[in-house]
């Protein structure tokens, strides 16, 4: 027996693929930043800021400037009302409704299980506070779930469209839904 070596594991194709898919989201942000390291070091040596990659339309997407927000609703009627309102108010460019999700959670000391509708909301990151305030003002839950994740990468024309649609927010006051 050799000392100082980790045991070797032989994984079948399916297990290796599963492990690589599980680790990929963790490693991609690190790998993408490592790829930029030589350019950053070169720019530091020259004293000039690194050049930003440009898109075909001339305006590059700024990572994190668009967010995907997630809201759960008790039913499709409530989800559609909130979705339509946030798009009309330009707090979101697009809302996808995912019906029939099952949520299991602790609430007031009890484990609960409910069927809900998940809203996937695409918006500018700068609008997340206003979006959150509006959802809280019209949502029927005592504590509405509103969580947002910044979008680091994606289809640049789509991300630019999200920004364009939500660029001018007309009236973001929190008027109740009818």
PDB file of N, CA, C and O in Angstrom, residues 104-138:
ATOM      1  N   UNK A 104     -42.079  22.577   0.021  1.00  0.00           N
ATOM      2  CA  UNK A 104     -42.060  22.000   1.365  1.00  0.00           C
ATOM      3  C   UNK A 104     -41.212  22.932   2.218  1.00  0.00           C
ATOM      4  O   UNK A 104     -40.062  23.221   1.864  1.00  0.00           O
ATOM      5  N   UNK A 105     -41.777  23.405   3.294  1.00  0.00           N
ATOM      6  CA  UNK A 105     -41.109  24.429   4.092  1.00  0.00           C
ATOM      7  C   UNK A 105     -41.631  24.393   5.525  1.00  0.00           C
ATOM      8  O   UNK A 105     -42.669  23.804   5.814  1.00  0.00           O
ATOM      9  N   UNK A 106     -40.890  25.040   6.424  1.00  0.00           N
ATOM     10  CA  UNK A 106     -41.353  25.167   7.800  1.00  0.00           C
ATOM     11  C   UNK A 106     -42.019  26.521   7.956  1.00  0.00           C
ATOM     12  O   UNK A 106     -41.477  27.551   7.523  1.00  0.00           O
ATOM     13  N   UNK A 107     -43.202  26.533   8.555  1.00  0.00           N
ATOM     14  CA  UNK A 107     -43.902  27.785   8.801  1.00  0.00           C
ATOM     15  C   UNK A 107     -44.574  27.706  10.158  1.00  0.00           C
ATOM     16  O   UNK A 107     -45.390  26.809  10.409  1.00  0.00           O
ATOM     17  N   UNK A 108     -44.187  28.607  11.044  1.00  0.00           N
ATOM     18  CA  UNK A 108     -44.748  28.697  12.392  1.00  0.00           C
ATOM     19  C   UNK A 108     -44.675  27.364  13.132  1.00  0.00           C
ATOM     20  O   UNK A 108     -45.641  26.906  13.739  1.00  0.00           O
ATOM     21  N   UNK A 109     -43.506  26.716  13.028  1.00  0.00           N
ATOM     22  CA  UNK A 109     -43.242  25.500  13.769  1.00  0.00           C
ATOM     23  C   UNK A 109     -43.756  24.215  13.147  1.00  0.00           C
ATOM     24  O   UNK A 109     -43.581  23.147  13.720  1.00  0.00           O
ATOM     25  N   UNK A 110     -44.384  24.303  11.979  1.00  0.00           N
ATOM     26  CA  UNK A 110     -44.919  23.109  11.319  1.00  0.00           C
ATOM     27  C   UNK A 110     -44.296  22.941   9.934  1.00  0.00           C
ATOM     28  O   UNK A 110     -44.019  23.929   9.262  1.00  0.00           O
ATOM     29  N   UNK A 111     -44.123  21.698   9.525  1.00  0.00           N
ATOM     30  CA  UNK A 111     -43.672  21.422   8.166  1.00  0.00           C
ATOM     31  C   UNK A 111     -44.900  21.454   7.263  1.00  0.00           C
ATOM     32  O   UNK A 111     -45.881  20.742   7.515  1.00  0.00           O
ATOM     33  N   UNK A 112     -44.864  22.298   6.253  1.00  0.00           N
ATOM     34  CA  UNK A 112     -45.980  22.487   5.325  1.00  0.00           C
ATOM     35  C   UNK A 112     -45.605  21.951   3.955  1.00  0.00           C
ATOM     36  O   UNK A 112     -44.421  21.926   3.588  1.00  0.00           O
ATOM     37  N   UNK A 113     -46.601  21.568   3.179  1.00  0.00           N
ATOM     38  CA  UNK A 113     -46.403  21.154   1.788  1.00  0.00           C
ATOM     39  C   UNK A 113     -47.547  21.741   0.972  1.00  0.00           C
ATOM     40  O   UNK A 113     -48.720  21.484   1.268  1.00  0.00           O
ATOM     41  N   UNK A 114     -47.210  22.563  -0.029  1.00  0.00           N
ATOM     42  CA  UNK A 114     -48.228  23.232  -0.834  1.00  0.00           C
ATOM     43  C   UNK A 114     -47.900  23.139  -2.314  1.00  0.00           C
ATOM     44  O   UNK A 114     -46.732  23.115  -2.710  1.00  0.00           O
ATOM     45  N   UNK A 115     -48.946  23.151  -3.112  1.00  0.00           N
ATOM     46  CA  UNK A 115     -48.804  23.286  -4.558  1.00  0.00           C
ATOM     47  C   UNK A 115     -48.814  24.783  -4.861  1.00  0.00           C
ATOM     48  O   UNK A 115     -49.688  25.505  -4.364  1.00  0.00           O
ATOM     49  N   UNK A 116     -47.847  25.253  -5.624  1.00  0.00           N
ATOM     50  CA  UNK A 116     -47.729  26.681  -5.919  1.00  0.00           C
ATOM     51  C   UNK A 116     -47.392  26.875  -7.390  1.00  0.00           C
ATOM     52  O   UNK A 116     -47.138  25.920  -8.118  1.00  0.00           O
ATOM     53  N   UNK A 117     -47.369  28.139  -7.799  1.00  0.00           N
ATOM     54  CA  UNK A 117     -46.934  28.532  -9.128  1.00  0.00           C
ATOM     55  C   UNK A 117     -45.665  29.361  -8.945  1.00  0.00           C
ATOM     56  O   UNK A 117     -45.640  30.282  -8.120  1.00  0.00           O
ATOM     57  N   UNK A 118     -44.627  29.020  -9.692  1.00  0.00           N
ATOM     58  CA  UNK A 118     -43.368  29.757  -9.611  1.00  0.00           C
ATOM     59  C   UNK A 118     -43.311  30.792 -10.729  1.00  0.00           C
ATOM     60  O   UNK A 118     -43.548  30.482 -11.896  1.00  0.00           O
ATOM     61  N   UNK A 119     -43.015  32.020 -10.362  1.00  0.00           N
ATOM     62  CA  UNK A 119     -42.812  33.090 -11.338  1.00  0.00           C
ATOM     63  C   UNK A 119     -41.312  33.284 -11.521  1.00  0.00           C
ATOM     64  O   UNK A 119     -40.589  33.456 -10.539  1.00  0.00           O
ATOM     65  N   UNK A 120     -40.845  33.240 -12.771  1.00  0.00           N
ATOM     66  CA  UNK A 120     -39.447  33.561 -13.097  1.00  0.00           C
ATOM     67  C   UNK A 120     -39.485  34.915 -13.795  1.00  0.00           C
ATOM     68  O   UNK A 120     -40.001  35.041 -14.912  1.00  0.00           O
ATOM     69  N   UNK A 121     -38.955  35.917 -13.132  1.00  0.00           N
ATOM     70  CA  UNK A 121     -39.076  37.306 -13.573  1.00  0.00           C
ATOM     71  C   UNK A 121     -37.722  37.823 -14.025  1.00  0.00           C
ATOM     72  O   UNK A 121     -36.749  37.774 -13.272  1.00  0.00           O
ATOM     73  N   UNK A 122     -37.651  38.332 -15.261  1.00  0.00           N
ATOM     74  CA  UNK A 122     -36.401  38.915 -15.760  1.00  0.00           C
ATOM     75  C   UNK A 122     -36.501  40.432 -15.722  1.00  0.00           C
ATOM     76  O   UNK A 122     -37.446  41.015 -16.250  1.00  0.00           O
ATOM     77  N   UNK A 123     -35.517  41.052 -15.066  1.00  0.00           N
ATOM     78  CA  UNK A 123     -35.535  42.490 -14.862  1.00  0.00           C
ATOM     79  C   UNK A 123     -34.120  43.019 -14.737  1.00  0.00           C
ATOM     80  O   UNK A 123     -33.157  42.254 -14.656  1.00  0.00           O
ATOM     81  N   UNK A 124     -34.000  44.344 -14.693  1.00  0.00           N
ATOM     82  CA  UNK A 124     -32.702  44.944 -14.389  1.00  0.00           C
ATOM     83  C   UNK A 124     -32.429  44.760 -12.897  1.00  0.00           C
ATOM     84  O   UNK A 124     -33.341  44.889 -12.078  1.00  0.00           O
ATOM     85  N   UNK A 125     -31.191  44.515 -12.566  1.00  0.00           N
ATOM     86  CA  UNK A 125     -30.828  44.331 -11.153  1.00  0.00           C
ATOM     87  C   UNK A 125     -31.168  45.561 -10.329  1.00  0.00           C
ATOM     88  O   UNK A 125     -31.580  45.450  -9.171  1.00  0.00           O
ATOM     89  N   UNK A 126     -31.039  46.730 -10.933  1.00  0.00           N
ATOM     90  CA  UNK A 126     -31.336  47.971 -10.207  1.00  0.00           C
ATOM     91  C   UNK A 126     -32.825  48.106  -9.866  1.00  0.00           C
ATOM     92  O   UNK A 126     -33.189  48.896  -8.998  1.00  0.00           O
ATOM     93  N   UNK A 127     -33.691  47.330 -10.540  1.00  0.00           N
ATOM     94  CA  UNK A 127     -35.132  47.398 -10.281  1.00  0.00           C
ATOM     95  C   UNK A 127     -35.614  46.372  -9.255  1.00  0.00           C
ATOM     96  O   UNK A 127     -36.786  46.372  -8.894  1.00  0.00           O
ATOM     97  N   UNK A 128     -34.720  45.491  -8.796  1.00  0.00           N
ATOM     98  CA  UNK A 128     -35.133  44.442  -7.862  1.00  0.00           C
ATOM     99  C   UNK A 128     -35.756  45.021  -6.585  1.00  0.00           C
ATOM    100  O   UNK A 128     -36.787  44.522  -6.132  1.00  0.00           O
ATOM    101  N   UNK A 129     -35.213  46.079  -5.983  1.00  0.00           N
ATOM    102  CA  UNK A 129     -35.880  46.624  -4.782  1.00  0.00           C
ATOM    103  C   UNK A 129     -37.310  47.110  -5.064  1.00  0.00           C
ATOM    104  O   UNK A 129     -38.217  46.828  -4.282  1.00  0.00           O
ATOM    105  N   UNK A 130     -37.525  47.806  -6.182  1.00  0.00           N
ATOM    106  CA  UNK A 130     -38.873  48.281  -6.529  1.00  0.00           C
ATOM    107  C   UNK A 130     -39.787  47.105  -6.847  1.00  0.00           C
ATOM    108  O   UNK A 130     -40.961  47.093  -6.460  1.00  0.00           O
ATOM    109  N   UNK A 131     -39.260  46.104  -7.551  1.00  0.00           N
ATOM    110  CA  UNK A 131     -40.025  44.893  -7.853  1.00  0.00           C
ATOM    111  C   UNK A 131     -40.445  44.203  -6.549  1.00  0.00           C
ATOM    112  O   UNK A 131     -41.609  43.820  -6.372  1.00  0.00           O
ATOM    113  N   UNK A 132     -39.509  44.079  -5.621  1.00  0.00           N
ATOM    114  CA  UNK A 132     -39.784  43.444  -4.330  1.00  0.00           C
ATOM    115  C   UNK A 132     -40.866  44.205  -3.569  1.00  0.00           C
ATOM    116  O   UNK A 132     -41.814  43.612  -3.047  1.00  0.00           O
ATOM    117  N   UNK A 133     -40.745  45.527  -3.516  1.00  0.00           N
ATOM    118  CA  UNK A 133     -41.740  46.342  -2.812  1.00  0.00           C
ATOM    119  C   UNK A 133     -43.127  46.159  -3.425  1.00  0.00           C
ATOM    120  O   UNK A 133     -44.118  46.015  -2.711  1.00  0.00           O
ATOM    121  N   UNK A 134     -43.187  46.167  -4.767  1.00  0.00           N
ATOM    122  CA  UNK A 134     -44.485  46.013  -5.420  1.00  0.00           C
ATOM    123  C   UNK A 134     -45.086  44.639  -5.130  1.00  0.00           C
ATOM    124  O   UNK A 134     -46.256  44.528  -4.768  1.00  0.00           O
ATOM    125  N   UNK A 135     -44.281  43.582  -5.295  1.00  0.00           N
ATOM    126  CA  UNK A 135     -44.786  42.227  -5.053  1.00  0.00           C
ATOM    127  C   UNK A 135     -45.286  42.107  -3.614  1.00  0.00           C
ATOM    128  O   UNK A 135     -46.372  41.575  -3.366  1.00  0.00           O
ATOM    129  N   UNK A 136     -44.527  42.608  -2.670  1.00  0.00           N
ATOM    130  CA  UNK A 136     -44.942  42.529  -1.262  1.00  0.00           C
ATOM    131  C   UNK A 136     -46.269  43.257  -1.025  1.00  0.00           C
ATOM    132  O   UNK A 136     -47.087  42.838  -0.214  1.00  0.00           O
ATOM    133  N   UNK A 137     -46.496  44.349  -1.755  1.00  0.00           N
ATOM    134  CA  UNK A 137     -47.712  45.147  -1.545  1.00  0.00           C
ATOM    135  C   UNK A 137     -48.968  44.473  -2.098  1.00  0.00           C
ATOM    136  O   UNK A 137     -50.070  44.786  -1.657  1.00  0.00           O
ATOM    137  N   UNK A 138     -48.832  43.569  -3.066  1.00  0.00           N
ATOM    138  CA  UNK A 138     -50.006  42.953  -3.694  1.00  0.00           C
ATOM    139  C   UNK A 138     -50.117  41.452  -3.442  1.00  0.00           C
ATOM    140  O   UNK A 138     -51.136  40.846  -3.776  1.00  0.00           O
TER     141      UNK A 138
END
